[in-house]
Short mmCIF file of C-alpha atoms in Angstrom, two decimals:
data_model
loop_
_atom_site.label_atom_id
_atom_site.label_comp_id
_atom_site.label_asym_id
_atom_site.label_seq_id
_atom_site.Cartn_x
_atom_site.Cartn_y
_atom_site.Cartn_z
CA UNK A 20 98.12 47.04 -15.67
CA UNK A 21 96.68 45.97 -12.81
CA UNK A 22 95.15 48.41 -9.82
CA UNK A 23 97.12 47.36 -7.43
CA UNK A 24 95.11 49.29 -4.45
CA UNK A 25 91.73 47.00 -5.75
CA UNK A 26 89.20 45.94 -3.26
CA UNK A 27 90.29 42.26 -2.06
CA UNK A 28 87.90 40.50 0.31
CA UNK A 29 89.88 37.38 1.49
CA UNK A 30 87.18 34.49 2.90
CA UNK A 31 88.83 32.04 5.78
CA UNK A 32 87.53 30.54 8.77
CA UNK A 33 91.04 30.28 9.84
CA UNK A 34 93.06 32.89 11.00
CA UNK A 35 96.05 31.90 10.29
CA UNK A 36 95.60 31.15 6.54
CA UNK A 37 93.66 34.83 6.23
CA UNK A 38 96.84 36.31 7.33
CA UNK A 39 98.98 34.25 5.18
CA UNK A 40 96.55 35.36 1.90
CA UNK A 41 96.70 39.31 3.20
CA UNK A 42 100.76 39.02 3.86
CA UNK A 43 101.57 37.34 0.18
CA UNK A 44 99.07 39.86 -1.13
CA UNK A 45 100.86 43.03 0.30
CA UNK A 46 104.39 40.87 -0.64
CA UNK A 47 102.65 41.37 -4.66
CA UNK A 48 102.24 44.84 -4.32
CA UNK A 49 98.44 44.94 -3.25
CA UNK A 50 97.77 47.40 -0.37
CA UNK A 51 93.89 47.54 -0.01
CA UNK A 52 93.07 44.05 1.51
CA UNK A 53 89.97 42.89 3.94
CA UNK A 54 88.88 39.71 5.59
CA UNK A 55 85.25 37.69 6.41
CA UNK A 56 85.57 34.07 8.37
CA UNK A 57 82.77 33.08 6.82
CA UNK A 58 80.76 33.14 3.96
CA UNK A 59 77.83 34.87 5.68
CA UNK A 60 80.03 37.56 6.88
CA UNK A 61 81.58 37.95 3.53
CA UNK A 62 78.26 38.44 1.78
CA UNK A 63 77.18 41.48 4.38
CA UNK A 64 80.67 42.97 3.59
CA UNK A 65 79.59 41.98 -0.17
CA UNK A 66 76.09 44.34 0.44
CA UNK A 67 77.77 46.99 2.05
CA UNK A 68 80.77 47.82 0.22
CA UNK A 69 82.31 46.82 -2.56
CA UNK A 70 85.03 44.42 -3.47
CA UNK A 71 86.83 44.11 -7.16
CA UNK A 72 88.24 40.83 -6.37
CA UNK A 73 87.04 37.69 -3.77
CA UNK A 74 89.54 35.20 -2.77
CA UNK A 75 87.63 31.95 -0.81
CA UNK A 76 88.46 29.22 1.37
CA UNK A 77 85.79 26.36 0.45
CA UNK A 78 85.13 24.55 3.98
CA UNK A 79 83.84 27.77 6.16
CA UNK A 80 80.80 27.44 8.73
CA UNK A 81 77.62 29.03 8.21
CA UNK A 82 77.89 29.53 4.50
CA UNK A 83 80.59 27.42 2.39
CA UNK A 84 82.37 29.09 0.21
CA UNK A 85 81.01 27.19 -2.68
CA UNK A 86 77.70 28.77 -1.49
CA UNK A 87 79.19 31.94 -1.27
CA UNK A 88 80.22 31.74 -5.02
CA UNK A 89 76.91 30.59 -5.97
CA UNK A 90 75.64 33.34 -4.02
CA UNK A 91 78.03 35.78 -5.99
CA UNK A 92 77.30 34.67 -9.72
CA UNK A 93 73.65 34.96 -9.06
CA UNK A 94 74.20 38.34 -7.73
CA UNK A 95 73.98 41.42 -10.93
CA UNK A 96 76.78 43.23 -8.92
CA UNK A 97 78.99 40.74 -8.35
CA UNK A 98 78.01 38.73 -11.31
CA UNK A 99 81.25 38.93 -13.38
CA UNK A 100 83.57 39.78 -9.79
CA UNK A 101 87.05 37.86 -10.17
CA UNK A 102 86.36 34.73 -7.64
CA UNK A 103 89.19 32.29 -6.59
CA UNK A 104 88.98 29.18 -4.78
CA UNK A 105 91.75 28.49 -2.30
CA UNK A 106 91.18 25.48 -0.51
CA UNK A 107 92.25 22.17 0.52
CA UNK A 108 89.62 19.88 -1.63
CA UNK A 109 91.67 18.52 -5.00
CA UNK A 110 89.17 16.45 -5.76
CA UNK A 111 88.54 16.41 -9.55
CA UNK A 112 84.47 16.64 -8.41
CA UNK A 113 85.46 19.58 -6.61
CA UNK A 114 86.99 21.49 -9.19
CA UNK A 115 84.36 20.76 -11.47
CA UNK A 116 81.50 21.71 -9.16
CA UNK A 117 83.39 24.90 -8.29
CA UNK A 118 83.74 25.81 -12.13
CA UNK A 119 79.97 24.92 -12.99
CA UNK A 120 79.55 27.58 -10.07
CA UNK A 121 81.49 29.96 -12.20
CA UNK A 122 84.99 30.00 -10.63
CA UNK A 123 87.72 31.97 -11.63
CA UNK A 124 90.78 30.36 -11.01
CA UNK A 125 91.63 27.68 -8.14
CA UNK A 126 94.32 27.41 -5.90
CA UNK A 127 94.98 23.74 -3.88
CA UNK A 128 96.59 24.31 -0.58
CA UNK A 129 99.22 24.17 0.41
CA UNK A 130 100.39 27.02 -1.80
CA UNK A 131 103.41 29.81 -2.20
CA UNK A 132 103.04 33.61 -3.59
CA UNK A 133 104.60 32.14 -7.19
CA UNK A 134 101.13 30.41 -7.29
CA UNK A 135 99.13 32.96 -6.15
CA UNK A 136 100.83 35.64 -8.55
CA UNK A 137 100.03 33.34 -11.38
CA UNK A 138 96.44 32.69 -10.50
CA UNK A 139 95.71 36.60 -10.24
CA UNK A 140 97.50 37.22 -13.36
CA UNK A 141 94.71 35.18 -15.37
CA UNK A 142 91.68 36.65 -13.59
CA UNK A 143 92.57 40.36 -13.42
CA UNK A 144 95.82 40.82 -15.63
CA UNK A 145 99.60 41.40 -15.18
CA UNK A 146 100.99 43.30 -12.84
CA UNK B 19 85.63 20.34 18.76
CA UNK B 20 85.36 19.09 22.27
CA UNK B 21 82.44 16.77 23.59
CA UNK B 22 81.79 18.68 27.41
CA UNK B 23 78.87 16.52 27.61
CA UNK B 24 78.18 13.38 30.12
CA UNK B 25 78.41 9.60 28.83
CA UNK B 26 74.29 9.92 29.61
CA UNK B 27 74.11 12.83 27.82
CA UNK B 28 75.43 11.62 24.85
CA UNK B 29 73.55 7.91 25.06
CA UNK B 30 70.47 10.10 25.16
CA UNK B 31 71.49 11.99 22.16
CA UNK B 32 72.31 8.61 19.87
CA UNK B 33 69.22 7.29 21.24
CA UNK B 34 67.49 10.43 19.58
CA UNK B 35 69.19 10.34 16.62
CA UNK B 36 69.05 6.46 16.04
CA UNK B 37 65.55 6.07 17.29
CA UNK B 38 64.40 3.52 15.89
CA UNK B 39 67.06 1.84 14.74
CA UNK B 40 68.43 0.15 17.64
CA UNK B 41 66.65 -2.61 19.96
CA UNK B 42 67.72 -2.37 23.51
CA UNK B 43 68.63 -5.72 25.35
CA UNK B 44 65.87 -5.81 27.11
CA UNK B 45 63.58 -5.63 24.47
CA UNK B 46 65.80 -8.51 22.84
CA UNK B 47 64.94 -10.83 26.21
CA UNK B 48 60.92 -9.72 26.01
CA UNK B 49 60.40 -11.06 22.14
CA UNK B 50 62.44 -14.06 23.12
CA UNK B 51 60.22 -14.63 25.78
CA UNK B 52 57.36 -13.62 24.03
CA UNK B 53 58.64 -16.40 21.13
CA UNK B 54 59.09 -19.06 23.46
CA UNK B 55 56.16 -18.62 24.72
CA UNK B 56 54.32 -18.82 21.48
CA UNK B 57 56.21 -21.34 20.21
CA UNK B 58 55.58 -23.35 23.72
CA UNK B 59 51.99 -22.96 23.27
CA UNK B 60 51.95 -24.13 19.44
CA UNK B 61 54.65 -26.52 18.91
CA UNK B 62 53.12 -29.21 21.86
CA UNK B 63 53.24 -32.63 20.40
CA UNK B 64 55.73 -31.18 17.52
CA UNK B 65 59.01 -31.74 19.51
CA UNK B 66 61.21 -32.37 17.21
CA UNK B 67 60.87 -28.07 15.73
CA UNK B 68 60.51 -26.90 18.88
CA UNK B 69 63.57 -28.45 20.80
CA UNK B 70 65.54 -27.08 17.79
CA UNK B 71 64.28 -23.82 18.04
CA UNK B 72 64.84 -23.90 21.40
CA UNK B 73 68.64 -24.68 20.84
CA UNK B 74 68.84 -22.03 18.41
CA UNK B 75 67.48 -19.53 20.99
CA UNK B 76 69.29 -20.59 23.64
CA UNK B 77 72.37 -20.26 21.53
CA UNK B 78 71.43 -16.46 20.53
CA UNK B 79 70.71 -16.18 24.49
CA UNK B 80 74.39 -16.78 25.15
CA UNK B 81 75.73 -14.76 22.30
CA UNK B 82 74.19 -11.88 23.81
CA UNK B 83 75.54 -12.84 27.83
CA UNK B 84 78.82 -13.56 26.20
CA UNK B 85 79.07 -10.16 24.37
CA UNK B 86 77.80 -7.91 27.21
CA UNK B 87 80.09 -9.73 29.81
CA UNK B 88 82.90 -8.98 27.39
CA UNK B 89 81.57 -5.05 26.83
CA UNK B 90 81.21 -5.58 30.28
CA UNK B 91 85.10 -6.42 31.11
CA UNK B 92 86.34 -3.65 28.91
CA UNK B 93 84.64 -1.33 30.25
CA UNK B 94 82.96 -0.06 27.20
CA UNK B 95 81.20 2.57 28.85
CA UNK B 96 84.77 4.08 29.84
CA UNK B 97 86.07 3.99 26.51
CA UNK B 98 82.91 6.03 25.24
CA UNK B 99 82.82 8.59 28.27
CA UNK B 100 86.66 8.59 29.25
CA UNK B 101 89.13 7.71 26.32
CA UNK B 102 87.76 8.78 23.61
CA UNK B 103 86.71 12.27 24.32
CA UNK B 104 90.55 12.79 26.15
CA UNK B 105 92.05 11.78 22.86
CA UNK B 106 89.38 14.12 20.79
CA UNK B 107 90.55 16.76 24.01
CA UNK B 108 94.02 16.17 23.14
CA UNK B 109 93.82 16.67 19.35
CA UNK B 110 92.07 19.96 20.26
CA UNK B 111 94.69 21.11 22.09
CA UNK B 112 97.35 20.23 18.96
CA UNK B 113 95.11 22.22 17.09
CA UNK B 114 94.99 25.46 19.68
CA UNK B 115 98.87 25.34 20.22
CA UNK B 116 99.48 25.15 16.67
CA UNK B 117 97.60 28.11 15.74
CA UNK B 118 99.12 30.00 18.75
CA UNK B 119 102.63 28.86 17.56
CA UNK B 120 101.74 29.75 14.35
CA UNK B 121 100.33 33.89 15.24
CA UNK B 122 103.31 33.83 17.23
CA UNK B 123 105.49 33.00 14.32
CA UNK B 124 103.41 35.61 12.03
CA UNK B 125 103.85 38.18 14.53
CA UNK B 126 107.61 38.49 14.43
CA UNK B 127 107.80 38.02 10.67
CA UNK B 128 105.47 41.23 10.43
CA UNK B 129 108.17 42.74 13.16
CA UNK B 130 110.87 41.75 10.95
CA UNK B 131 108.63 43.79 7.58
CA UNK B 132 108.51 46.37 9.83
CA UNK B 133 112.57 46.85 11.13
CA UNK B 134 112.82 46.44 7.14
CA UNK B 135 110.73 49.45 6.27
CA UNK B 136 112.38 51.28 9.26
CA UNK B 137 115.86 50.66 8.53
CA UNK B 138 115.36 51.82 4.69
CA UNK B 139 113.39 55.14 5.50
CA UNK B 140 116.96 55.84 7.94
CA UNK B 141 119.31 54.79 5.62
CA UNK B 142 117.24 56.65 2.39
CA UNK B 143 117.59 60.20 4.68
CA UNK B 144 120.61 59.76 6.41
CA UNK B 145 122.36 62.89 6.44
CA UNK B 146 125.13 63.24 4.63
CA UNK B 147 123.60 61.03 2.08
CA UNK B 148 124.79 57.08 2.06
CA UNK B 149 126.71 56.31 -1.16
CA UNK B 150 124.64 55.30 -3.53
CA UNK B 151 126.18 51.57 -3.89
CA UNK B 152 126.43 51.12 -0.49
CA UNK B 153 122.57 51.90 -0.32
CA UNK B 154 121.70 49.55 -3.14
CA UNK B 155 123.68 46.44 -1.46
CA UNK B 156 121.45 47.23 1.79
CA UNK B 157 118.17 47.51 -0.24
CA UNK B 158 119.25 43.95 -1.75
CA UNK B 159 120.16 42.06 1.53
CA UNK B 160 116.80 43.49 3.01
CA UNK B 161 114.95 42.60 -0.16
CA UNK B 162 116.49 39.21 0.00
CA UNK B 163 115.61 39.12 3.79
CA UNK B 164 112.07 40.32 3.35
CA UNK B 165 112.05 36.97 0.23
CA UNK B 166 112.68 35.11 3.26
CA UNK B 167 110.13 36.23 5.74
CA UNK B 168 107.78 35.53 2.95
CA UNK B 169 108.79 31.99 2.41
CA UNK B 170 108.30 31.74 6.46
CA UNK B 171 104.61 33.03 5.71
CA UNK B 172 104.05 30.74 2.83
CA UNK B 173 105.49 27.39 5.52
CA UNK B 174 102.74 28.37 8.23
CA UNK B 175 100.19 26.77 5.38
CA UNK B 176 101.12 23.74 7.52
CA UNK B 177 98.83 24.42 10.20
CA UNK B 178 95.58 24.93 8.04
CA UNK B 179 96.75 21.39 6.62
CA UNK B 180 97.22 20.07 10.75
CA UNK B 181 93.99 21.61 11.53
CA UNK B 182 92.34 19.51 8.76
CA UNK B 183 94.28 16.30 8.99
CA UNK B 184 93.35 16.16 12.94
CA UNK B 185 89.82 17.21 12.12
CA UNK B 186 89.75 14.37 10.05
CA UNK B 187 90.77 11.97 13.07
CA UNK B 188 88.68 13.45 15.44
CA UNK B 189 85.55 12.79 13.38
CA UNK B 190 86.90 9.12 12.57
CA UNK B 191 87.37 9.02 16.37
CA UNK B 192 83.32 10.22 17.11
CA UNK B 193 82.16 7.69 14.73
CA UNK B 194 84.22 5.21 16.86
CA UNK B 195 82.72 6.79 19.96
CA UNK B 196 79.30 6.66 18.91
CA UNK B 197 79.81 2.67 17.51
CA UNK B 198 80.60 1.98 21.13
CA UNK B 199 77.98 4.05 22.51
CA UNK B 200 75.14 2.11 20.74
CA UNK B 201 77.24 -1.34 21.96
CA UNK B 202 76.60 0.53 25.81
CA UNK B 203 73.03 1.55 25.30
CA UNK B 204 72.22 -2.06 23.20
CA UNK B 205 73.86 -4.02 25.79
CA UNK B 206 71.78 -2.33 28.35
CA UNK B 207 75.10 -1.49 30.41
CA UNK B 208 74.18 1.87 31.76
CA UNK B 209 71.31 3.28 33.56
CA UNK B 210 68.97 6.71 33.95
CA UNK B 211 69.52 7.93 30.95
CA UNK B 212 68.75 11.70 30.45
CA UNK B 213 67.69 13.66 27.81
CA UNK B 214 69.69 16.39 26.14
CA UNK B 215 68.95 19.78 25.95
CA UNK B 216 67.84 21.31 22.45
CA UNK B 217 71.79 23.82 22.53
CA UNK B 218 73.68 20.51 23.21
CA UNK B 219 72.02 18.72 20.54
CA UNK B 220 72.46 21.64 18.25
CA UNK B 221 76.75 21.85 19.39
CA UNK B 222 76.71 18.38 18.36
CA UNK B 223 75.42 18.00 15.59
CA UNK B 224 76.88 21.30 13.90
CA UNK B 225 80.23 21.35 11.81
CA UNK B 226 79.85 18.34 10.57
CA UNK B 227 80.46 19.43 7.10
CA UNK B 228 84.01 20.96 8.32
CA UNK B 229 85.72 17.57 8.98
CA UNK B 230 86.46 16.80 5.99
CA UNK B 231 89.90 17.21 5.97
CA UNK B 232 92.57 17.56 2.94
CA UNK B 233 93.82 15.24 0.89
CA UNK B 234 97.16 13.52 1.45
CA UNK B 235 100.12 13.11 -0.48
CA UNK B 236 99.40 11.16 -3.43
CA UNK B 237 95.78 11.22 -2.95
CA UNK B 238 93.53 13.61 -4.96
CA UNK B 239 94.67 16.20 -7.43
CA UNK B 240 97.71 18.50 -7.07
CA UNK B 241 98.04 22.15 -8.17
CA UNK B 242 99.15 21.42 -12.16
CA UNK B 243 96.24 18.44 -12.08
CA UNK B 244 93.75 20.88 -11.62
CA UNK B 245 95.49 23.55 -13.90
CA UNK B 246 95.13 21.31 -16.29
CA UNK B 247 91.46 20.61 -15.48
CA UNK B 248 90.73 24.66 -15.27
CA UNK B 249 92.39 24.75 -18.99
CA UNK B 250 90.15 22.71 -20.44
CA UNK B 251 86.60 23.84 -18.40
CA UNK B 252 87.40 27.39 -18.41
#
């Protein structure tokens, strides 16, 4: 079964869609959530703690977070983390690009906790 | 993103960017000039090319009177420095109330979590102890309540999706802006043009990546699309 107090790091330039993430998170049971609006400030969060599971927006300033997947996979601690895309780009291109980056699962927005459950199921388990 | 820059300011800045690229009107007069006056010099004695080319000229001459007297009564200088930035202002401020709306919204759904909790933890050590069935009933509604909130949570997607739909128009409505603004610089219809500093350039020309907004209904892939995508790549 799943750990439900795992380390989330939820990735959003916006506010509002960070707190929509972190509220159907704690709705699933998860209590141990925290937030970067940006890639670049995800990544120093990445360095100085550590995280069991990354959920991304893709269109962020600084550092996409395509980039910061890319970023991840190359990385030997993060190498094999969970990642999941949540963003508003359905383009078949996208999905591709994002699982040639080594995505996890991805979520098109908009989106409701039934989808989220389900996507978290297949990267870290049942719960 | 809003454009707090001057209608100079921002000729300047195409000018930098497009250098190059663009021939101002009166550079278009001086190679005329310079071309009839070659042509005046070589053609003596050949009439019949040079009256043509002449015509042809003179014709190009007027196209280019014609078109800046039109810019001209339009104003297109107004439409560049005035009307489009107020309608780029006025998307922004969609965007900010949106987002405001939306905390607002998120805010009393977290109050509502947290009478929830409240009212269990009183009704769990009430003293003497609620009946059982009673108890369970409560812990249902609130459950049921708390389902609510949640679908509440999941409906404020809608202003990501506004955000990116109006960032979407606004850069549509720059490219406009900046179409017009090389009609206003070609056409010669403004003067003393400054140059921009290097932190205006730089606001400018960032984000650019971001306005891509999402896709709309019927367009691009939806949620068991790319499930079915993931099923076969991953």
């Amino acid at each position: 079964m799943v750990d439900k107090n795992m380390r989330i790091l939820v990735v959003d330039d916006a506010l509002t869609m960070r707190r929509i993430v972190i509220n159907l998170l704690r709705q699933l049971g998860f209590t141990n959530m925290n937030e970067a609006d940006d890639g670049t400030t995800a990544w120093e969060k990445l360095q100085s703690e550590t995280f069991d599971l990354i959920i991304s927006d893709w269109n962020m300033p600084k550092m996409t977070g395509i980039d910061l997947l890319r970023k991840v996979r190359a990385d030997a601690k993060y190498g094999r983390t969970p990642f999941i895309m949540v963003t508003a780009e359905g383009k078949r291109e996208n999905v591709i690009t994002a699982v040639q980056a080594g995505v996890s699962n991805y979520i098109v927005k908009p989106f409701n906790a039934a989808t989220l459950k389900e996507k978290l199921v297949k990267v870290v388990g049942d719960f | 993103m809003t454009n707090k820059i001057s209608l100079m300011e921002r000729i300047a800045l195409l000018e930098q960017t497009q250098q190059g690229q663009m021939i101002p009107a009166e550079e278009v007069w001086k190679l005329l000039d310079s071309v009839k006056e070659m042509f005046g010099e070589k053609t003596d004695g050949v009439h019949g090319h040079s009256s043509e080319l002449y015509r042809e000229l003179g014709e190009l001459a007027k196209f280019i009177n014609s078109a800046k007297k039109e810019l001209q009564e339009v104003k297109a200088s107004n439409i560049a420095d005035e009307h489009l930035p107020n309608a780029t202002n006025h998307l922004d401020a969609i965007v900010q109330m949106t987002e405001q709306a939306t905390g607002r919204i998120m805010d009393e759904c977290d109050q509502i979590g947290n009478f929830h909790n409240d009212v269990k933890e009183r009704l769990l050590s009430a003293d003497p102890a609620i009946d059982p069935n009673i108890l369970m009933g409560v812990d249902d509604a609130l459950n049921q309540a708390q389902t609510s909130v949640t679908h509440i949570f999941e409906a404020c997607n809608f202003q990501d999706i506004t955000v990116q739909r109006v960032q979407k128009v606004v850069k549509a409505l720059q490219e406009i802006e900046r179409q017009v603004l090389r009609m206003v610089v070609v056409f010669g219809l403004v003067e003393n043009q400054s140059k921009l500093d290097e932190a205006t350039r730089q606001e400018l020309t960032e984000d650019v990546a971001l306005l891509q907004g999402p896709q709309l209904a019927g367009q691009g892939l939806e949620q068991d699309d790319i499930d079915a995508i993931l099923a076969k790549l991953l």
